Tab-separated table of C-alpha atoms (C1' of nucleotides) in Angstrom:
chain	number	residue	atom	x	y	z
A	352	MET	CA	11.500	1.114	27.890
A	353	ASN	CA	14.563	-0.795	28.753
A	354	THR	CA	16.816	-2.564	26.545
A	355	GLU	CA	16.784	0.430	24.291
A	356	SER	CA	17.096	-1.244	21.154
A	357	LEU	CA	16.277	1.595	19.001
A	358	ALA	CA	14.512	-0.346	16.253
A	359	PHE	CA	12.759	2.296	14.776
A	360	ALA	CA	14.388	5.139	12.649
A	361	THR	CA	16.122	4.343	9.441
A	362	PRO	CA	19.433	2.550	10.253
A	363	GLN	CA	20.753	1.760	6.976
A	364	GLU	CA	17.778	0.442	5.530
A	365	SER	CA	17.058	-1.375	2.090
A	366	LEU	CA	15.501	0.384	-0.778
A	367	GLY	CA	12.598	-1.455	-0.096
A	368	ILE	CA	11.902	-0.594	2.929
A	369	LEU	CA	13.148	3.078	2.372
A	370	LEU	CA	10.991	3.774	-0.528
A	371	GLY	CA	7.793	2.520	1.425
A	372	LEU	CA	8.717	4.819	4.530
A	373	VAL	CA	9.137	7.604	2.142
A	374	ARG	CA	5.735	6.944	0.367
A	375	ALA	CA	4.121	6.498	3.260
A	376	GLU	CA	4.996	10.122	4.471
A	377	ILE	CA	4.165	11.981	1.431
A	378	VAL	CA	0.770	10.032	1.496
A	379	ARG	CA	0.138	11.129	4.830
A	380	ALA	CA	1.132	14.826	4.448
A	381	MET	CA	-0.745	14.802	1.200
A	382	GLU	CA	-4.211	13.563	2.914
A	383	THR	CA	-3.270	15.822	5.803
A	384	GLU	CA	-2.786	18.638	3.867
A	385	LEU	CA	-6.484	17.958	1.747
A	386	ALA	CA	-8.312	17.012	5.249
A	387	ALA	CA	-6.794	20.993	6.237
A	388	LYS	CA	-8.819	22.280	3.095
A	389	GLY	CA	-11.879	20.470	4.463
A	390	LEU	CA	-11.672	18.009	1.618
A	391	ASN	CA	-12.339	14.413	2.288
A	392	LEU	CA	-9.980	12.676	-0.621
A	393	SER	CA	-7.805	9.626	-0.814
A	394	PHE	CA	-4.256	9.789	-1.860
A	395	THR	CA	-5.877	7.247	-4.732
A	396	GLN	CA	-8.448	9.883	-5.651
A	397	PHE	CA	-6.207	12.615	-5.743
A	398	LEU	CA	-3.899	10.840	-8.018
A	399	ILE	CA	-7.036	9.995	-10.274
A	400	LEU	CA	-7.945	13.548	-10.280
A	401	LYS	CA	-4.621	14.633	-11.410
A	402	ARG	CA	-4.386	12.451	-14.325
A	403	LEU	CA	-7.698	13.589	-15.378
A	404	ALA	CA	-6.551	17.207	-15.081
A	405	ARG	CA	-3.232	17.013	-16.531
A	406	LEU	CA	-4.044	14.396	-19.375
A	407	GLY	CA	-7.808	14.701	-20.336
A	408	PRO	CA	-10.784	12.947	-20.474
A	409	MET	CA	-9.667	9.061	-20.951
A	410	SER	CA	-11.342	5.659	-20.350
A	411	ALA	CA	-11.449	4.004	-16.543
A	412	SER	CA	-8.857	1.527	-17.957
A	413	GLU	CA	-6.325	3.755	-19.332
A	414	LEU	CA	-6.861	5.671	-16.124
A	415	ALA	CA	-6.546	2.569	-14.103
A	416	ARG	CA	-2.985	1.652	-15.775
A	417	SER	CA	-1.793	4.828	-15.669
A	418	VAL	CA	-2.100	4.557	-11.596
A	419	GLU	CA	-1.458	1.141	-11.231
A	420	LEU	CA	-4.727	0.494	-9.884
A	421	ASP	CA	-6.842	-2.416	-10.247
A	422	GLY	CA	-9.808	-2.252	-12.694
A	423	GLY	CA	-11.867	-3.306	-10.085
A	424	ALA	CA	-11.084	-0.883	-7.742
A	425	MET	CA	-11.129	1.837	-10.333
A	426	THR	CA	-14.781	1.427	-10.873
A	427	ARG	CA	-15.545	1.693	-7.178
A	428	GLN	CA	-13.128	5.040	-7.066
A	429	LEU	CA	-15.094	6.255	-10.067
A	430	ASP	CA	-18.294	5.680	-7.995
A	431	HIS	CA	-17.283	7.795	-5.089
A	432	LEU	CA	-15.979	10.292	-7.431
A	433	GLU	CA	-18.981	10.802	-9.711
A	434	GLY	CA	-20.984	10.833	-6.384
A	435	LYS	CA	-19.128	13.737	-5.173
A	436	GLY	CA	-19.633	15.358	-8.722
A	437	TYR	CA	-16.164	15.502	-9.747
A	438	LEU	CA	-16.363	13.236	-12.356
A	439	ARG	CA	-18.670	11.872	-15.124
A	440	ARG	CA	-19.128	8.840	-17.024
A	441	CYS	CA	-19.533	9.440	-20.743
A	442	ARG	CA	-19.981	7.153	-23.811
A	443	HIS	CA	-16.967	6.100	-25.522
A	444	GLU	CA	-17.111	7.614	-29.039
A	445	GLN	CA	-14.877	4.712	-31.048
A	446	ASP	CA	-15.442	1.824	-28.477
A	447	ARG	CA	-19.117	1.078	-27.133
A	448	ARG	CA	-17.411	-1.048	-24.583
A	449	ALA	CA	-15.397	1.587	-22.827
A	450	LEU	CA	-15.849	4.749	-20.798
A	451	ARG	CA	-14.848	8.441	-21.667
A	452	ILE	CA	-14.205	9.804	-18.041
A	453	GLU	CA	-14.373	13.604	-17.729
A	454	LEU	CA	-13.846	15.887	-14.982
A	455	THR	CA	-16.914	18.327	-14.569
A	456	ASP	CA	-16.668	21.874	-13.512
A	457	ALA	CA	-16.735	20.970	-9.932
A	458	GLY	CA	-13.711	18.581	-10.763
A	459	ASN	CA	-12.090	21.326	-12.557
A	460	ALA	CA	-12.385	23.717	-9.627
A	461	LEU	CA	-11.478	21.216	-7.187
A	462	TRP	CA	-7.866	20.831	-9.533
A	463	THR	CA	-6.818	24.206	-8.595
A	464	GLN	CA	-7.003	23.369	-4.832
A	465	LEU	CA	-5.366	20.099	-5.495
A	466	VAL	CA	-2.240	21.960	-7.198
A	467	ASP	CA	-1.742	23.806	-4.390
A	468	CYS	CA	-1.830	20.837	-1.766
A	469	ASN	CA	0.364	18.826	-3.907
A	470	GLU	CA	2.824	21.687	-4.564
A	471	ARG	CA	3.417	22.388	-0.890
A	472	VAL	CA	3.863	18.690	-0.114
A	473	LEU	CA	6.453	17.928	-2.671
A	474	THR	CA	8.416	21.157	-2.069
A	475	ALA	CA	8.382	20.379	1.584
A	476	ALA	CA	9.519	16.891	1.194
A	477	GLN	CA	12.430	17.934	-1.215
A	478	ARG	CA	13.448	20.616	0.382
A	479	SER	CA	16.740	19.586	1.509
A	480	LEU	CA	17.864	18.883	-1.991
A	481	SER	CA	18.776	21.088	-4.198
A	482	GLU	CA	17.025	21.538	-7.869
A	483	ALA	CA	19.931	19.282	-9.350
A	484	GLU	CA	19.691	16.484	-6.655
A	485	GLN	CA	15.882	16.573	-6.682
A	486	ALA	CA	16.108	15.954	-10.829
A	487	GLN	CA	18.890	13.307	-9.844
A	488	LEU	CA	16.917	11.764	-7.670
A	489	GLN	CA	13.768	11.391	-10.042
A	490	ASP	CA	16.341	9.813	-12.556
A	491	TYR	CA	17.889	7.204	-10.427
A	492	LEU	CA	14.029	6.119	-9.376
A	493	GLU	CA	13.055	5.866	-13.187
A	494	ARG	CA	16.175	4.248	-14.128
A	495	VAL	CA	15.423	1.789	-11.272
A	496	LEU	CA	11.801	1.372	-12.167
A	497	HIS	CA	13.303	0.408	-15.851
A	498	ALA	CA	15.385	-1.861	-14.649
A	499	LEU	CA	12.639	-3.731	-12.656
A	500	ARG	CA	10.102	-3.442	-15.795
A	501	ASP	CA	12.707	-4.504	-18.509
A	502	LYS	CA	14.052	-7.607	-16.924
A	503	SER	CA	16.425	-8.262	-20.087
B	816	MET	CA	-6.357	1.044	-29.480
B	817	ASN	CA	-7.556	4.366	-31.283
B	818	THR	CA	-6.671	7.742	-29.885
B	819	GLU	CA	-3.201	6.372	-28.936
B	820	SER	CA	-3.082	8.596	-25.596
B	821	LEU	CA	-0.244	6.989	-24.085
B	822	ALA	CA	-1.535	7.414	-20.343
B	823	PHE	CA	0.729	4.377	-18.801
B	824	ALA	CA	4.411	4.368	-18.580
B	825	THR	CA	6.352	7.301	-16.611
B	826	PRO	CA	6.301	10.564	-18.293
B	827	GLN	CA	7.548	13.186	-15.433
B	828	GLU	CA	5.655	11.461	-12.620
B	829	SER	CA	5.828	13.364	-9.720
B	830	LEU	CA	7.738	11.888	-6.739
B	831	GLY	CA	4.882	10.337	-4.869
B	832	ILE	CA	3.289	8.332	-7.861
B	833	LEU	CA	7.133	7.399	-8.906
B	834	LEU	CA	7.826	6.167	-5.526
B	835	GLY	CA	4.731	4.049	-5.780
B	836	LEU	CA	5.714	2.465	-8.883
B	837	VAL	CA	9.048	1.427	-7.835
B	838	ARG	CA	8.008	0.135	-4.784
B	839	ALA	CA	5.231	-2.019	-6.038
B	840	GLU	CA	7.791	-3.402	-8.834
B	841	ILE	CA	10.393	-4.327	-6.097
B	842	VAL	CA	7.443	-5.687	-3.865
B	843	ARG	CA	6.366	-7.826	-6.960
B	844	ALA	CA	9.896	-9.151	-7.726
B	845	MET	CA	10.115	-10.103	-3.874
B	846	GLU	CA	7.081	-12.470	-4.067
B	847	THR	CA	7.755	-13.564	-7.157
B	848	GLU	CA	11.590	-14.769	-5.900
B	849	LEU	CA	9.833	-15.969	-2.914
B	850	ALA	CA	7.163	-18.016	-4.972
B	851	ALA	CA	9.968	-19.281	-7.156
B	852	LYS	CA	11.583	-20.808	-3.853
B	853	GLY	CA	8.519	-22.412	-3.339
B	854	LEU	CA	8.062	-20.217	0.069
B	855	ASN	CA	4.648	-18.636	0.358
B	856	LEU	CA	5.346	-15.222	2.399
B	857	SER	CA	4.347	-12.002	1.740
B	858	PHE	CA	6.611	-8.705	1.543
B	859	THR	CA	5.475	-7.588	5.092
B	860	GLN	CA	6.421	-10.834	6.284
B	861	PHE	CA	9.786	-11.188	4.818
B	862	LEU	CA	10.294	-7.425	6.301
B	863	ILE	CA	9.252	-8.859	9.863
B	864	LEU	CA	11.674	-11.738	9.657
B	865	LYS	CA	14.223	-9.441	8.192
B	866	ARG	CA	13.983	-7.187	10.916
B	867	LEU	CA	14.157	-10.088	13.642
B	868	ALA	CA	16.939	-11.827	11.929
B	869	ARG	CA	18.907	-8.410	11.652
B	870	LEU	CA	18.186	-6.818	15.141
B	871	GLY	CA	17.240	-9.965	17.044
B	872	PRO	CA	14.641	-10.703	19.572
B	873	MET	CA	12.163	-7.539	20.300
B	874	SER	CA	8.636	-6.771	21.384
B	875	ALA	CA	5.611	-6.980	18.862
B	876	SER	CA	5.188	-2.927	18.925
B	877	GLU	CA	8.583	-2.295	18.621
B	878	LEU	CA	8.577	-4.537	15.745
B	879	ALA	CA	5.339	-3.150	14.228
B	880	ARG	CA	6.949	0.295	14.679
B	881	SER	CA	10.007	-0.517	12.768
B	882	VAL	CA	7.899	-1.648	9.641
B	883	GLU	CA	5.491	1.067	9.792
B	884	LEU	CA	2.878	-1.387	10.544
B	885	ASP	CA	-0.247	-1.295	12.473
B	886	GLY	CA	-0.388	-3.125	15.739
B	887	GLY	CA	-3.663	-5.028	15.116
B	888	ALA	CA	-2.330	-5.940	11.901
B	889	MET	CA	1.127	-6.830	13.508
B	890	THR	CA	-1.025	-9.425	15.695
B	891	ARG	CA	-2.298	-11.147	12.874
B	892	GLN	CA	1.039	-11.445	10.907
B	893	LEU	CA	2.932	-12.663	14.134
B	894	ASP	CA	0.060	-15.607	14.096
B	895	HIS	CA	0.837	-16.352	10.567
B	896	LEU	CA	4.340	-16.635	11.273
B	897	GLU	CA	4.052	-18.499	14.400
B	898	GLY	CA	1.666	-20.854	12.919
B	899	LYS	CA	4.048	-21.771	10.261
B	900	GLY	CA	6.893	-22.016	12.814
B	901	TYR	CA	9.351	-19.280	11.929
B	902	LEU	CA	8.874	-17.124	15.459
B	903	ARG	CA	7.884	-17.583	19.063
B	904	ARG	CA	6.155	-15.310	21.320
B	905	CYS	CA	7.861	-15.353	24.682
B	906	ARG	CA	7.343	-13.661	27.495
B	907	HIS	CA	9.216	-10.230	28.223
B	908	GLU	CA	11.408	-10.308	31.130
B	909	GLN	CA	11.148	-6.639	32.235
B	910	ASP	CA	8.021	-5.657	30.871
B	911	ARG	CA	4.649	-8.161	31.489
B	912	ARG	CA	2.543	-6.268	29.145
B	913	ALA	CA	5.045	-7.075	26.216
B	914	LEU	CA	6.120	-9.999	24.552
B	915	ARG	CA	9.452	-10.859	23.267
B	916	ILE	CA	9.297	-12.345	19.592
B	917	GLU	CA	11.981	-14.364	18.387
B	918	LEU	CA	13.167	-16.436	15.624
B	919	THR	CA	13.121	-20.333	15.801
B	920	ASP	CA	15.595	-22.396	14.291
B	921	ALA	CA	13.195	-22.735	11.669
B	922	GLY	CA	13.173	-19.051	11.396
B	923	ASN	CA	16.902	-18.605	11.122
B	924	ALA	CA	17.026	-21.132	8.493
B	925	LEU	CA	14.645	-19.548	6.419
B	926	TRP	CA	16.236	-16.238	6.753
B	927	THR	CA	19.697	-17.748	4.789
B	928	GLN	CA	17.138	-18.275	1.830
B	929	LEU	CA	15.713	-14.988	2.243
B	930	VAL	CA	18.987	-13.129	2.214
B	931	ASP	CA	19.203	-14.643	-1.195
B	932	CYS	CA	16.096	-13.255	-2.882
B	933	ASN	CA	16.653	-9.728	-1.410
B	934	GLU	CA	20.177	-9.910	-2.749
B	935	ARG	CA	19.024	-10.739	-6.008
B	936	VAL	CA	16.059	-8.235	-6.233
B	937	LEU	CA	18.058	-5.152	-4.982
B	938	THR	CA	20.842	-6.201	-7.118
B	939	ALA	CA	18.564	-6.443	-10.310
B	940	ALA	CA	16.799	-2.971	-9.488
B	941	GLN	CA	19.937	-1.126	-9.168
B	942	ARG	CA	21.780	-2.498	-11.646
B	943	SER	CA	21.998	0.443	-13.933
B	944	LEU	CA	23.321	2.560	-11.214
B	945	SER	CA	26.938	2.517	-10.167
B	946	GLU	CA	27.675	1.985	-6.523
B	947	ALA	CA	28.178	5.525	-6.261
B	948	GLU	CA	24.972	6.231	-7.528
B	949	GLN	CA	23.330	3.770	-5.308
B	950	ALA	CA	24.804	5.568	-2.130
B	951	GLN	CA	23.340	8.731	-3.427
B	952	LEU	CA	20.075	7.582	-4.019
B	953	GLN	CA	19.729	6.141	-0.625
B	954	ASP	CA	21.020	9.342	0.967
B	955	TYR	CA	18.361	11.308	-1.222
B	956	LEU	CA	15.683	9.166	0.086
B	957	GLU	CA	16.873	9.241	3.488
B	958	ARG	CA	16.812	13.440	3.523
B	959	VAL	CA	13.567	13.522	1.725
B	960	LEU	CA	12.428	11.038	4.918
B	961	HIS	CA	13.931	13.454	7.078
B	962	ALA	CA	12.455	16.270	5.674
B	963	LEU	CA	8.746	14.921	6.180
B	964	ARG	CA	9.135	14.117	9.556
B	965	ASP	CA	10.800	16.961	10.863
B	966	LYS	CA	8.187	19.409	9.631
B	967	SER	CA	10.589	21.849	11.401
C	245	DA	C1'	-0.718	3.771	48.525
C	246	DG	C1'	-3.993	5.973	45.083
C	247	DC	C1'	-4.950	7.698	40.803
C	248	DA	C1'	-4.435	9.560	36.226
C	249	DT	C1'	-1.970	8.635	32.363
C	250	DA	C1'	0.777	6.179	28.840
C	251	DT	C1'	2.150	1.616	26.562
C	252	DA	C1'	1.745	-3.467	24.847
C	253	DT	C1'	-1.478	-6.783	23.238
C	254	DT	C1'	-5.391	-8.447	20.978
C	255	DT	C1'	-10.037	-7.693	18.596
C	256	DG	C1'	-13.746	-6.409	16.185
C	257	DC	C1'	-15.173	-3.156	12.320
C	258	DC	C1'	-14.591	-1.093	8.039
C	259	DT	C1'	-12.403	0.327	3.926
C	260	DT	C1'	-9.364	-0.728	0.058
C	261	DG	C1'	-7.233	-3.009	-3.265
C	262	DA	C1'	-6.246	-7.573	-6.048
C	263	DC	C1'	-8.084	-11.399	-8.275
C	264	DA	C1'	-11.892	-14.008	-10.648
C	265	DA	C1'	-16.240	-14.432	-13.085
C	266	DA	C1'	-19.700	-12.459	-16.238
C	267	DT	C1'	-21.047	-9.558	-19.729
C	268	DA	C1'	-20.729	-6.384	-23.452
C	269	DT	C1'	-17.573	-5.083	-27.629
C	270	DA	C1'	-13.865	-5.244	-30.588
C	271	DC	C1'	-10.783	-7.637	-33.740
C	272	DT	C1'	-8.427	-11.031	-36.313
C	273	DT	C1'	-8.272	-15.016	-38.980
C	274	DG	C1'	-10.050	-18.716	-41.630
D	691	DC	C1'	-19.522	-13.960	-41.995
D	692	DA	C1'	-18.183	-17.288	-38.278
D	693	DA	C1'	-15.284	-18.620	-34.331
D	694	DG	C1'	-11.868	-17.265	-31.003
D	695	DT	C1'	-9.216	-14.422	-28.927
D	696	DA	C1'	-8.608	-9.852	-26.433
D	697	DT	C1'	-10.168	-5.964	-24.022
D	698	DA	C1'	-13.766	-2.669	-21.031
D	699	DT	C1'	-16.330	-2.482	-17.228
D	700	DT	C1'	-18.938	-4.274	-13.577
D	701	DT	C1'	-19.082	-7.460	-9.376
D	702	DG	C1'	-18.463	-11.019	-6.017
D	703	DT	C1'	-15.025	-12.809	-2.490
D	704	DC	C1'	-11.009	-12.267	0.447
D	705	DA	C1'	-6.894	-10.684	2.570
D	706	DA	C1'	-4.252	-6.694	4.469
D	707	DG	C1'	-4.082	-2.871	7.311
D	708	DG	C1'	-6.298	1.067	9.453
D	709	DC	C1'	-8.563	2.600	13.309
D	710	DA	C1'	-11.082	2.167	17.865
D	711	DA	C1'	-12.394	-0.474	22.278
D	712	DA	C1'	-11.249	-3.766	25.556
D	713	DT	C1'	-7.970	-5.507	28.704
D	714	DA	C1'	-3.639	-5.919	31.338
D	715	DT	C1'	0.420	-3.667	32.749
D	716	DA	C1'	3.598	0.214	33.424
D	717	DT	C1'	4.895	4.994	35.222
D	718	DG	C1'	4.439	9.332	37.178
D	719	DC	C1'	2.583	12.496	40.614
D	720	DT	C1'	0.454	13.561	44.798
DNA sequence: AGCATATATTTGCCTTGACAAATATACTTG
DNA sequence: CAAGTATATTTGTCAAGGCAAATATATGCT
C-alpha cells in the first residue's frame, strides 16, 4: 500500500467491536474444527446440540430462548438437525402446543465428538490467560451482561 | 410453565455463548439509543462512521477489514450511507482501483451525536466494573483475540 | 514490454436470522 | 363456561452478510 494507515488489527477498540471480533474468531475456529472432522455443522447448530446434551430434552421455544435465537429460525434449524437424524421432535406430555426436542442416539454419539472440538477451541482461545484470569473474564462478562439486561 | 427447567439466563456459559449474548445486548442497546434520537442506523453503519471519524478517510477495503465486514456487504452499506449523505466516494490518488471514502459535513455532524450514544451505552454496560476492571476486561479480550489469530 | 499473480470494487446468488401473521393450545377472569 | 389474553410452533417475507465471479488496476518477474 502507500499511506500505511494500518486500520486493521485492534488498536484500543471499544468493547462492542472487540467482542464482535473475539466472537467471530471463536465461531470461525469452531467451524474449522468441525469441518476438519468432516462434520458439516454451523456454530448455531453446535449450540443447539450442546444445550440438548447438557440440559436434556426441552421445548423448541425454551431452546430458542436459551440460545437467543428467533423462534422461526429455530424451527428451520430443527428441520435441518432432524433431517440429519441428530434429534427428534416428540409430543410434549403436559402441553399440546409444545414439542419435546430430544437427541437421538446419533445425536448423543455426535456430541462426544463435539465436546472435543469445543474443548480444544476454548483452550486455545484462553491459553494466554491463567485459570484465575479465565474465571475473572467470565465474571466480568457476566456482570456486563447483567448490567445491560437490568436497566435499573 | 411446568417443569421449571430454567434454560434461560446464563448458568456458567461457555465463552462463545457468553460473548454472543453480551455483544447482542450491546448492539441492541446502541440501536435503541440511535432510534431514540430519531436516527435510523444499524450497528454496522455506526461502526463504519466511527472508523471514518476516528481514523479519517480510507479505502473501502481497509474499512471492510477493520470492521470485519465482507467487501460486498461494505459496498452496499456505502451505498446506503452515501445515499443518506453521510459520506462520499472519492477517487484514490495513488491507486485507481480503490476509493477514498470520506465523511461529508453531514457525516461529521452526525458523528458528534453518535459519540454520545456510544458513550452512554458503554458506560451503562460497564457500570458495575471499576476502571481497573474495565481495563482488565479489555486486556483479557485482546489477549484472547491474539491467541486465536496467531495460531502459533 | 509481456505475463502471471494479487488486490479493489461491484454484482449475483444463497443462507441465516429477525419480524409479523396464522393456527393451535393454554391460562385467567368474570 | 365464555371471552380475552398469552404462549408454542410454523411459515412468509425481508434485510444483512458470506462467497464467488466479473472487471479494472497494480505489482512482480522474466
